[in-house]
Coordinates of C-alpha atoms and ligand atoms in Angstrom, one line a residue:
M1055 CA 24.4 6.5 -16.6
D1056 CA 23.2 3.2 -17.8
N1057 CA 24.0 1.0 -14.9
R1058 CA 22.2 -2.6 -16.0
A1059 CA 22.2 -4.2 -12.5
S1060 CA 20.1 -1.9 -10.7
M1061 CA 17.7 -1.9 -13.4
G1062 CA 14.3 -2.9 -12.7
I1063 CA 12.4 -5.1 -15.4
I1064 CA 8.5 -3.4 -14.7
G1065 CA 6.9 -4.1 -18.1
T1066 CA 7.2 -4.1 -21.8
E1067 CA 5.4 -2.3 -24.7
Y1068 CA 2.5 -3.7 -26.5
K1069 CA 0.3 -4.0 -29.3
K1070 CA -3.4 -5.0 -28.2
N1071 CA -4.8 -7.8 -30.9
F1072 CA -8.2 -9.1 -31.3
T1073 CA -9.1 -12.9 -32.3
A1074 CA -12.7 -13.8 -32.6
N1075 CA -14.0 -12.2 -29.0
Q1076 CA -10.7 -12.7 -27.1
V1077 CA -8.1 -9.8 -26.8
W1078 CA -4.9 -10.4 -26.3
Y1079 CA -1.5 -8.7 -26.0
Q1080 CA 1.7 -8.8 -28.3
L1081 CA 4.8 -7.8 -26.1
I1082 CA 7.3 -6.4 -28.0
P1083 CA 10.5 -8.0 -26.9
N1084 CA 12.9 -4.9 -27.8
K1085 CA 10.9 -2.2 -25.9
P1086 CA 11.2 -3.1 -22.3
L1087 CA 11.0 -0.5 -19.4
L1088 CA 13.7 -0.9 -17.3
I1089 CA 14.2 1.6 -14.4
D1090 CA 17.1 2.4 -12.4
F1091 CA 16.2 2.0 -8.4
N1092 CA 20.0 3.1 -7.6
R1093 CA 18.4 6.9 -8.4
K1094 CA 16.7 8.9 -6.0
E1095 CA 13.4 9.4 -7.6
H1096 CA 9.8 8.9 -6.6
M1097 CA 7.0 7.3 -8.3
L1098 CA 3.1 7.8 -8.5
I1099 CA 0.6 5.4 -9.8
V1100 CA -2.9 6.7 -10.5
A1101 CA -5.6 4.4 -12.1
K1102 CA -9.2 3.6 -11.4
S1103 CA -10.6 0.9 -8.9
G1104 CA -9.2 -2.7 -10.3
S1105 CA -7.0 -1.8 -13.0
G1106 CA -3.8 -3.4 -11.4
K1107 CA -2.0 -0.5 -9.0
T1108 CA -1.7 -3.2 -6.1
Y1109 CA -0.5 -5.7 -8.8
L1110 CA 2.2 -3.3 -10.2
M1111 CA 3.3 -2.1 -6.3
G1112 CA 4.0 -5.9 -5.6
V1113 CA 6.2 -6.0 -9.0
L1114 CA 8.0 -2.8 -8.0
A1115 CA 9.2 -4.2 -4.5
E1116 CA 10.5 -7.2 -6.3
E1117 CA 12.5 -5.2 -8.4
I1118 CA 14.1 -2.7 -5.7
T1119 CA 14.9 -5.2 -3.5
R1120 CA 16.6 -7.3 -6.4
A1121 CA 18.2 -4.1 -8.2
S1122 CA 18.5 -1.7 -5.2
Q1123 CA 19.8 -4.1 -2.2
N1124 CA 21.3 -1.5 -0.2
T1125 CA 17.6 -0.3 0.1
G1126 CA 14.6 -0.9 2.5
V1127 CA 11.4 -0.9 1.2
I1128 CA 8.1 0.0 3.3
M1129 CA 4.8 -0.7 2.0
L1130 CA 1.7 0.5 3.4
D1131 CA -0.7 -2.0 2.0
M1132 CA -4.6 -0.9 2.9
M1133 CA -6.4 -4.0 2.0
G1134 CA -4.4 -6.6 3.4
V1135 CA -3.1 -8.2 -0.5
L1136 CA 0.4 -8.0 0.3
P1137 CA 1.3 -10.8 2.3
T1138 CA 1.2 -13.0 -0.3
L1139 CA 4.3 -12.0 -1.2
R1140 CA 5.8 -14.6 0.2
I1141 CA 4.2 -16.9 -2.1
A1142 CA 4.9 -17.7 -5.4
N1143 CA 3.0 -17.0 -8.4
T1144 CA 0.7 -19.5 -9.7
D1145 CA -0.4 -18.2 -12.7
A1146 CA 1.5 -20.2 -15.1
G1147 CA -0.1 -18.6 -18.4
T1148 CA 1.1 -15.3 -17.7
L1149 CA 4.5 -16.2 -16.9
H1150 CA 4.7 -18.7 -19.9
A1151 CA 3.8 -16.0 -22.3
W1152 CA 5.7 -13.3 -21.1
N1153 CA 8.9 -15.9 -21.1
Q1154 CA 8.2 -17.0 -24.4
K1155 CA 8.8 -13.0 -25.7
M1156 CA 11.1 -11.8 -23.2
I1157 CA 13.8 -14.2 -23.4
L1158 CA 16.2 -11.6 -22.1
H1159 CA 14.1 -10.8 -19.3
P1160 CA 12.3 -14.1 -17.6
I1161 CA 10.4 -14.3 -14.5
K1162 CA 10.3 -17.1 -12.7
P1163 CA 7.8 -17.7 -10.0
V1164 CA 9.4 -16.8 -6.5
A1165 CA 8.4 -17.1 -2.7
L1166 CA 10.3 -14.0 -1.4
T1167 CA 11.7 -14.7 1.7
N1168 CA 12.7 -10.9 2.4
V1169 CA 9.3 -10.1 3.8
E1170 CA 8.1 -8.9 7.2
I1171 CA 4.5 -8.4 8.0
W1172 CA 3.8 -5.9 10.7
V1173 CA 0.4 -5.0 12.0
P1174 CA -0.2 -2.1 14.5
K1175 CA -0.1 -3.2 18.4
G1176 CA -3.7 -1.8 18.6
D1177 CA -5.2 -4.2 15.7
A1178 CA -2.9 -7.1 16.5
K1179 CA -6.1 -8.8 18.3
E1180 CA -7.8 -8.9 14.7
F1181 CA -4.9 -10.9 13.5
E1182 CA -4.2 -14.9 14.0
P1183 CA -0.5 -15.0 15.9
D1184 CA 0.6 -16.6 12.9
Q1185 CA -0.8 -13.9 10.4
F1186 CA 2.2 -11.5 11.5
D1187 CA 5.7 -11.2 12.6
T1188 CA 5.5 -8.3 14.6
A1189 CA 3.6 -5.7 16.3
F1190 CA 4.0 -1.6 15.3
S1191 CA 3.9 1.0 18.1
M1192 CA 5.6 4.0 18.8
K1193 CA 6.7 6.2 22.1
A1194 CA 4.8 8.8 23.4
N1195 CA 7.7 11.0 22.8
Q1196 CA 7.6 10.0 18.8
L1197 CA 4.4 11.9 18.3
S1198 CA 4.9 15.1 17.3
Y1199 CA 2.6 18.0 17.1
G1200 CA 3.3 17.4 13.1
T1201 CA 0.9 14.6 13.6
L1202 CA -1.1 15.6 15.8
C1203 CA -2.2 18.7 13.9
Y1204 CA -2.6 16.4 10.7
C1205 CA -4.6 13.4 12.5
F1206 CA -6.9 16.0 14.1
K1207 CA -6.8 18.4 11.2
M1208 CA -5.5 21.1 13.9
D1209 CA -3.6 24.8 12.8
T1210 CA -0.3 24.8 13.6
L1211 CA -1.6 27.8 15.8
D1212 CA -4.8 26.8 17.3
P1213 CA -4.5 26.9 21.2
Q1214 CA -4.4 23.5 21.7
T1215 CA -1.4 22.5 19.4
N1216 CA 0.5 25.4 21.3
L1217 CA -0.8 23.7 24.7
F1218 CA 0.7 20.5 23.4
R1219 CA 4.0 21.8 22.4
K1220 CA 4.3 23.1 26.2
I1221 CA 3.1 20.5 27.8
K1222 CA 5.5 17.9 25.8
R1223 CA 8.4 20.3 26.8
I1224 CA 7.7 20.5 30.6
V1225 CA 6.6 16.8 31.2
K1226 CA 9.8 15.9 28.9
K1227 CA 12.2 17.6 31.8
Q1228 CA 10.8 15.4 34.3
N1229 CA 10.7 11.8 32.5
H1230 CA 12.3 11.7 28.8
D1231 CA 10.2 8.6 28.0
Y1232 CA 6.7 10.0 29.4
T1233 CA 3.7 8.4 28.3
I1234 CA 0.3 9.9 27.4
S1235 CA -1.0 10.0 30.6
D1236 CA 1.8 11.8 31.7
L1237 CA 1.0 14.1 29.5
I1238 CA -2.8 14.1 30.3
D1239 CA -1.7 14.7 33.8
G1240 CA 0.6 17.5 33.1
I1241 CA -2.1 19.4 31.2
H1242 CA -4.5 18.9 34.6
E1243 CA -0.9 20.6 36.7
N1244 CA 0.2 23.5 34.4
R1245 CA -2.9 24.7 32.6
E1246 CA -3.4 27.6 34.5
D1247 CA -0.4 28.3 35.1
L1248 CA 0.1 28.3 31.5
G1249 CA -2.6 30.5 30.7
F1250 CA -5.0 28.2 28.8
K1251 CA -8.7 28.0 28.7
I1252 CA -10.1 25.1 30.3
Q1253 CA -12.3 24.2 27.4
T1254 CA -8.6 24.3 25.1
A1255 CA -7.6 21.6 28.0
D1256 CA -10.4 19.4 27.9
A1257 CA -10.4 19.5 24.0
L1258 CA -6.6 18.2 23.9
I1259 CA -7.5 15.7 26.7
T1260 CA -10.0 14.4 24.5
K1261 CA -7.7 13.9 21.4
L1262 CA -5.3 12.0 23.6
D1263 CA -7.5 9.8 25.2
A1264 CA -9.0 8.8 21.6
L1265 CA -5.1 7.8 20.8
V1266 CA -4.6 6.0 24.2
E1267 CA -7.4 4.0 22.8
L1268 CA -6.0 3.0 19.4
N1269 CA -3.6 1.6 21.7
L1270 CA -0.8 2.2 18.7
I1271 CA 1.4 3.6 21.7
S1272 CA 3.5 2.1 24.1
S1273 CA 6.8 2.4 26.5
Q1274 CA 8.8 0.3 23.9
G1275 CA 7.9 1.9 20.9
I1276 CA 9.6 0.6 17.6
D1277 CA 13.2 0.9 16.9
L1278 CA 13.6 2.3 13.3
S1279 CA 16.7 0.4 12.4
E1280 CA 14.8 -2.9 12.8
M1281 CA 12.1 -2.3 10.6
V1282 CA 14.0 -0.6 8.2
Q1283 CA 16.9 -2.6 7.0
E1284 CA 19.1 -3.5 3.6
G1285 CA 17.1 -5.9 1.1
K1286 CA 13.9 -6.3 3.4
I1287 CA 10.2 -5.6 2.7
V1288 CA 8.0 -4.9 5.5
V1289 CA 4.4 -4.9 4.9
L1290 CA 2.3 -2.9 7.5
D1291 CA -0.9 -4.3 7.2
L1292 CA -3.4 -1.7 8.0
S1293 CA -6.5 -3.3 6.3
M1294 CA -8.0 -3.7 10.0
S1295 CA -7.5 -0.5 11.3
E1296 CA -9.1 2.7 12.2
R1297 CA -8.5 5.3 10.0
Y1298 CA -6.6 7.5 12.7
T1299 CA -4.2 5.1 13.2
A1300 CA -3.4 4.6 9.3
K1301 CA -2.6 8.7 9.3
I1302 CA -0.6 8.4 12.4
I1303 CA 1.7 5.7 11.2
V1304 CA 1.8 7.2 7.7
N1305 CA 3.0 10.5 9.0
F1306 CA 5.4 9.3 11.8
L1307 CA 6.9 6.8 9.3
A1308 CA 7.6 9.9 6.7
E1309 CA 8.8 12.1 9.9
Q1310 CA 10.7 9.5 11.5
L1311 CA 12.4 8.4 8.1
L1312 CA 13.2 11.6 6.7
K1313 CA 14.8 13.0 10.6
T1314 CA 17.1 9.7 10.5
R1315 CA 18.0 9.8 7.2
K1316 CA 19.1 13.1 7.2
K1317 CA 21.7 12.9 10.4
M1318 CA 22.7 9.9 8.5
K1319 CA 23.5 12.0 5.5
N1320 CA 25.1 14.4 7.7
K1321 CA 27.6 12.2 9.3
L1322 CA 28.6 10.9 6.1
L1323 CA 28.9 14.2 4.4
A1324 CA 31.0 15.4 7.5
A1325 CA 33.3 12.2 7.8
K1326 CA 33.9 12.2 3.8
S1327 CA 34.9 15.9 4.2
K1328 CA 37.5 14.7 6.3
K1329 CA 38.3 11.8 4.1
R1330 CA 37.5 9.6 7.2
L1331 CA 36.1 6.3 7.6
I1332 CA 33.6 6.3 10.4
N1333 CA 31.9 2.9 12.0
R1334 CA 28.3 2.3 11.1
P1335 CA 25.9 3.9 13.6
T1336 CA 24.3 1.2 15.6
N1337 CA 20.4 3.1 14.4
Y1338 CA 22.1 2.8 11.2
I1339 CA 18.9 3.4 8.8
P1340 CA 19.8 2.1 4.8
P1341 CA 18.4 4.3 1.8
V1342 CA 14.7 3.4 1.9
H1343 CA 11.8 3.1 -0.1
L1344 CA 8.1 4.1 0.8
L1345 CA 5.4 2.4 -0.9
I1346 CA 1.7 3.9 -0.2
D1347 CA -1.1 2.3 -1.8
E1348 CA -4.5 4.2 -1.5
A1349 CA -2.1 7.4 -1.1
H1350 CA -5.4 9.5 -1.8
N1351 CA -6.2 9.0 2.1
F1352 CA -3.2 11.0 3.3
F1353 CA -3.0 13.6 0.9
P1354 CA -2.8 16.9 2.1
S1355 CA 0.0 16.5 4.5
K1356 CA 2.6 18.7 5.5
I1357 CA 4.7 15.7 6.8
L1358 CA 4.3 14.4 3.6
K1359 CA 5.2 17.6 1.1
T1360 CA 8.7 18.1 3.4
Y1361 CA 9.3 14.1 3.1
I1362 CA 8.7 14.1 -1.3
K1363 CA 10.4 17.7 -1.5
E1364 CA 13.2 17.1 0.8
G1365 CA 13.7 12.8 0.7
R1366 CA 15.4 12.3 -2.4
N1367 CA 18.6 14.3 -1.1
C1368 CA 18.9 12.0 1.6
G1369 CA 17.6 8.6 0.1
C1370 CA 14.1 8.6 1.1
K1371 CA 12.3 7.6 -1.6
M1372 CA 8.5 7.3 -1.9
T1373 CA 5.7 5.5 -4.5
A1374 CA 2.7 7.0 -3.9
I1375 CA -0.8 4.8 -5.3
S1376 CA -4.0 6.5 -5.8
Q1377 CA -7.2 5.9 -7.5
S1378 CA -7.1 9.6 -8.1
P1379 CA -4.7 12.6 -9.5
D1380 CA -6.5 14.5 -7.2
L1381 CA -3.3 14.9 -4.7
E1382 CA -1.1 18.0 -3.9
R1383 CA 0.8 20.0 -6.6
S1384 CA 3.6 19.3 -4.6
V1385 CA 3.4 15.5 -4.9
Y1386 CA 3.5 16.0 -9.1
A1387 CA 6.5 18.6 -8.9
N1388 CA 8.8 16.2 -7.2
I1389 CA 7.7 12.8 -9.3
T1390 CA 9.8 11.5 -11.8
H1391 CA 8.4 8.4 -12.8
L1392 CA 4.4 8.9 -13.5
F1393 CA 2.4 5.6 -14.3
V1394 CA -1.3 6.0 -15.7
G1395 CA -3.7 3.3 -15.8
Q1396 CA -7.4 3.4 -16.4
L1397 CA -9.1 6.4 -15.8
T1398 CA -12.9 7.6 -16.7
F1399 CA -13.4 10.6 -15.1
K1400 CA -13.3 13.9 -17.2
D1401 CA -11.9 15.9 -14.0
D1402 CA -9.2 13.1 -13.3
L1403 CA -8.1 13.0 -17.2
A1404 CA -7.7 16.7 -17.6
R1405 CA -5.6 16.4 -14.5
V1406 CA -3.5 14.1 -15.9
L1407 CA -3.4 15.8 -19.5
N1408 CA -1.9 18.5 -17.2
M1409 CA 0.6 16.6 -15.8
I1410 CA 2.2 14.5 -18.5
P1411 CA 5.5 15.9 -20.0
V1412 CA 4.6 15.4 -23.4
E1413 CA 2.1 17.4 -25.4
R1414 CA -1.2 15.5 -26.6
E1415 CA -4.6 16.6 -28.2
P1416 CA -7.0 16.4 -25.3
K1417 CA -9.5 14.0 -27.5
P1418 CA -7.3 10.9 -28.3
F1419 CA -5.3 11.1 -25.1
R1420 CA -8.8 10.6 -22.9
A1421 CA -9.8 8.0 -25.6
E1422 CA -6.3 6.3 -25.1
V1423 CA -6.6 6.6 -21.3
K1424 CA -10.2 5.3 -21.0
D1425 CA -9.2 2.1 -23.1
L1426 CA -6.5 1.0 -21.1
D1427 CA -7.0 -2.6 -19.6
V1428 CA -6.3 -4.2 -16.7
G1429 CA -2.1 -4.4 -16.2
N1430 CA -1.7 -2.1 -18.7
F1431 CA -0.8 1.7 -18.1
L1432 CA 0.9 4.9 -20.1
Y1433 CA 4.2 5.5 -18.6
Y1434 CA 6.0 8.7 -18.2
D1435 CA 9.6 9.7 -17.2
L1436 CA 8.8 13.2 -16.3
N1437 CA 12.6 14.2 -16.3
K1438 CA 13.5 12.7 -19.6
K1439 CA 10.2 13.4 -21.3
I1440 CA 9.5 10.1 -22.2
E1441 CA 5.8 8.3 -23.1
K1442 CA 5.1 4.7 -23.5
K1443 CA 2.5 2.4 -23.2
I1444 CA 3.3 -0.8 -21.2
R1445 CA 2.0 -4.1 -20.2
I1446 CA 3.3 -4.7 -16.5
R1447 CA 5.2 -7.9 -16.2
P1448 CA 4.0 -10.9 -14.2
R1449 CA 4.5 -11.0 -10.6
K1450 CA 7.2 -13.4 -8.9
S1451 CA 5.3 -13.6 -6.0
L1452 CA 1.2 -14.2 -5.8
H1453 CA -1.1 -11.2 -6.3
P1454 CA -4.6 -12.4 -4.4
A1455 CA -7.4 -12.1 -7.3
S1456 CA -10.3 -11.0 -5.6
T1457 CA -12.6 -13.0 -8.0
E1458 CA -11.4 -16.1 -7.1
M1459 CA -14.0 -17.1 -4.4
E1460 CA -14.2 -20.5 -5.6
D1461 CA -10.5 -21.4 -4.5
E1462 CA -11.6 -19.8 -1.4
R1463 CA -14.1 -22.2 -0.8
K1464 CA -11.3 -25.0 -0.6
H1465 CA -9.7 -23.7 2.6
F1466 CA -12.5 -23.8 4.7
I1467 CA -12.6 -27.9 5.4
E1468 CA -16.2 -27.8 7.0
T1469 CA -18.1 -25.4 4.3
Y1470 CA -16.4 -27.4 1.8
Q1471 CA -17.7 -30.8 3.3
Q1472 CA -21.3 -29.3 3.7
H1473 CA -21.3 -28.1 0.1
D1474 CA -20.0 -32.2 -0.7
N1475 CA -22.8 -33.7 1.2
V1476 CA -25.8 -31.8 0.3
I1477 CA -24.5 -32.5 -3.9
E1478 CA -24.3 -36.1 -2.8
F1479 CA -27.4 -36.2 -0.9
L1480 CA -29.2 -35.2 -4.1
K1481 CA -27.4 -37.2 -6.4
N1482 CA -28.6 -40.6 -4.3
K1483 CA -32.2 -39.2 -4.4
G1484 CA -32.6 -37.0 -7.5
N1485 CA -36.0 -34.9 -7.0
V1486 CA -36.6 -34.1 -3.2
L1487 CA -39.0 -32.1 -1.4
M1488 CA -37.6 -29.2 0.1
K1489 CA -39.3 -30.0 3.6
D1490 CA -37.2 -33.6 3.1
I1491 CA -34.1 -31.8 3.2
P1492 CA -32.2 -32.8 6.3
S1493 CA -32.3 -29.9 8.9
E1494 CA -28.3 -29.5 8.8
M1495 CA -28.3 -29.4 5.2
K1496 CA -30.6 -26.6 4.6
A1497 CA -28.9 -23.7 5.1
E1498 CA -26.1 -24.9 2.8
C1499 CA -29.2 -25.7 0.3
A1500 CA -30.3 -22.4 0.3
K1501 CA -26.8 -21.3 -0.8
L1502 CA -26.4 -23.4 -3.7
I1503 CA -29.7 -22.6 -4.8
K1504 CA -28.7 -18.9 -4.9
T1505 CA -25.4 -20.0 -6.4
G1506 CA -27.4 -21.8 -9.1
K1507 CA -26.0 -25.3 -8.5
I1508 CA -29.1 -26.3 -7.8
T1509 CA -32.9 -25.2 -8.8
A1510 CA -35.9 -25.0 -6.5
K1511 CA -39.4 -25.6 -8.7
N1512 CA -42.9 -25.0 -7.2
E1513 CA -45.2 -28.0 -8.2
G1514 CA -49.0 -28.2 -7.0
G1515 CA -48.1 -25.8 -4.0
F1516 CA -44.5 -28.1 -3.1
T1517 CA -41.0 -26.9 -3.8
Y1518 CA -38.8 -29.4 -5.2
V1519 CA -35.1 -29.1 -5.4
E1520 CA -32.7 -31.0 -7.6
L1521 CA -29.0 -30.9 -9.4
C1522 CA -28.6 -28.7 -12.4
Ligands
ATP340 N1 -0.4 -6.9 -14.8 C1 -1.5 -7.8 -14.5 N2 -1.2 -9.1 -14.9 C2 -2.1 -9.9 -14.8 N3 -3.3 -9.5 -14.1 C3 -3.4 -8.3 -13.4 C4 -2.3 -7.6 -13.6 N4 -2.6 -6.4 -12.6 C5 -3.9 -6.7 -12.4 N5 -4.1 -8.0 -12.4 C6 -5.5 -8.1 -11.5 O1 -6.4 -7.6 -11.6 C7 -6.9 -7.3 -10.6 C8 -6.7 -6.2 -9.7 O2 -5.8 -5.7 -9.4 P1 -5.2 -4.6 -8.4 O3 -5.5 -5.5 -7.2 O4 -3.6 -4.8 -8.5 O5 -6.1 -3.4 -8.6 P2 -5.9 -2.3 -8.0 O6 -5.8 -0.9 -9.1 O7 -5.0 -2.3 -6.9 O8 -7.8 -2.3 -7.2 P3 -8.2 -1.6 -6.2 O9 -8.0 -0.1 -6.6 O10 -9.7 -1.5 -6.0 O11 -7.4 -1.7 -4.7 C9 -6.3 -8.6 -9.7 O12 -7.0 -9.6 -9.1 C10 -5.1 -9.3 -10.7 O13 -5.3 -10.5 -10.7
MG341 MG1 -5.4 -1.8 -4.9

């Protein structure tokens, strides 16, 4: 069923045109790509670096919270580029070009107000207090053996895993709200009675110590129902985090979200079968959409595999964003929407070719994917077996462009003034001997020579500088 209100506008089909030495994209108004976000469907975005994956991730977040208002969104941001969802897009040219053609789907710049920035507790010191809203931490009793195994590449049948499981059980009986230190004490006290070797205990304690150092585990933990709320986007900024922190968090979230949503669904089904209305539980979490940037860092993972496989039934959706299609088969088997941006490696192209639901000749397909420009993707609906070549719509909110280094300078008043001082000095003096540049201006002067704003010439054994 085509439910208009829950349809999100992602982009439109286009034609690539050339004028003189410029490329422009002719947007085709009656061929938009609309996705129904009320459906329980996973998505995958694959493309090489710099081709517009994170930009598209932002478009999806904007549309999910608009079109499916009962959904909570969590975005795992490995680069720290998503907090700008709270700033309106300033790229008037792109917005104008879209709005001129796509009159049925106009896009206005919007500073999203439903965004919260979270950072892992152990990394909060790397941020200014006004850069984030909430510090993320988990309780020791929320650390599952699945996450431990995944994080430290241990087998489920490893003696260390077995010891961890047994100690957890013993310590939990004494104190439900135990800490990692309680677990370590428990290992010391019970290791011998349980029949484990000292080496096993030491190796497990080393891993638990490493977790303590990450400072991710606290006595309070977080309340998932505070994090996942209808219409709210939580950006979890992992840009300053260790690989372990990111891995633990991704697994923790996937595991806890799935578990909690399964309980919600069972409660609801029980009430439905008895034709009864029930109160919303205090720890209620709504359907949730987890968007994972740089997802290739987190596969293979049993927990993510389960999330993808079982999640759809209970409203746990995922969008995985990856530079390489080298993920697990289980991911491909469960996704509905596939976006393929520019890829250049032969093996990546071969994998994608195997995944798509339509027959394509390998050679022209490879050429087409290699030729895709930034912001352009081949889109596939793997259920409906549809293929479209689309240009992603402009963002409502700002996506920081990594190349805008000049713009960055303006925000650092001190450097900007130094730059002005040097330029002013040279404007007044003209051609100046390098040794006569005042010492406080020397560093900035050297930078300006490197960037080509000032030239340095050697004449008669002396270096002279002047404005270009
Ligand atoms: N649809 C688009 N319209 C206009 N500009 C875009 C679009 N998509 C991407 N860009 C521009 O291209 C640049 C790179 O985009 P983005 O950061 O999304 O790439 P990426 O694929 O996530 O790269 P990486 O793998 O390095 O993270 C951005 O700075 C953005 O300004
Ligand atoms: Mg990116």
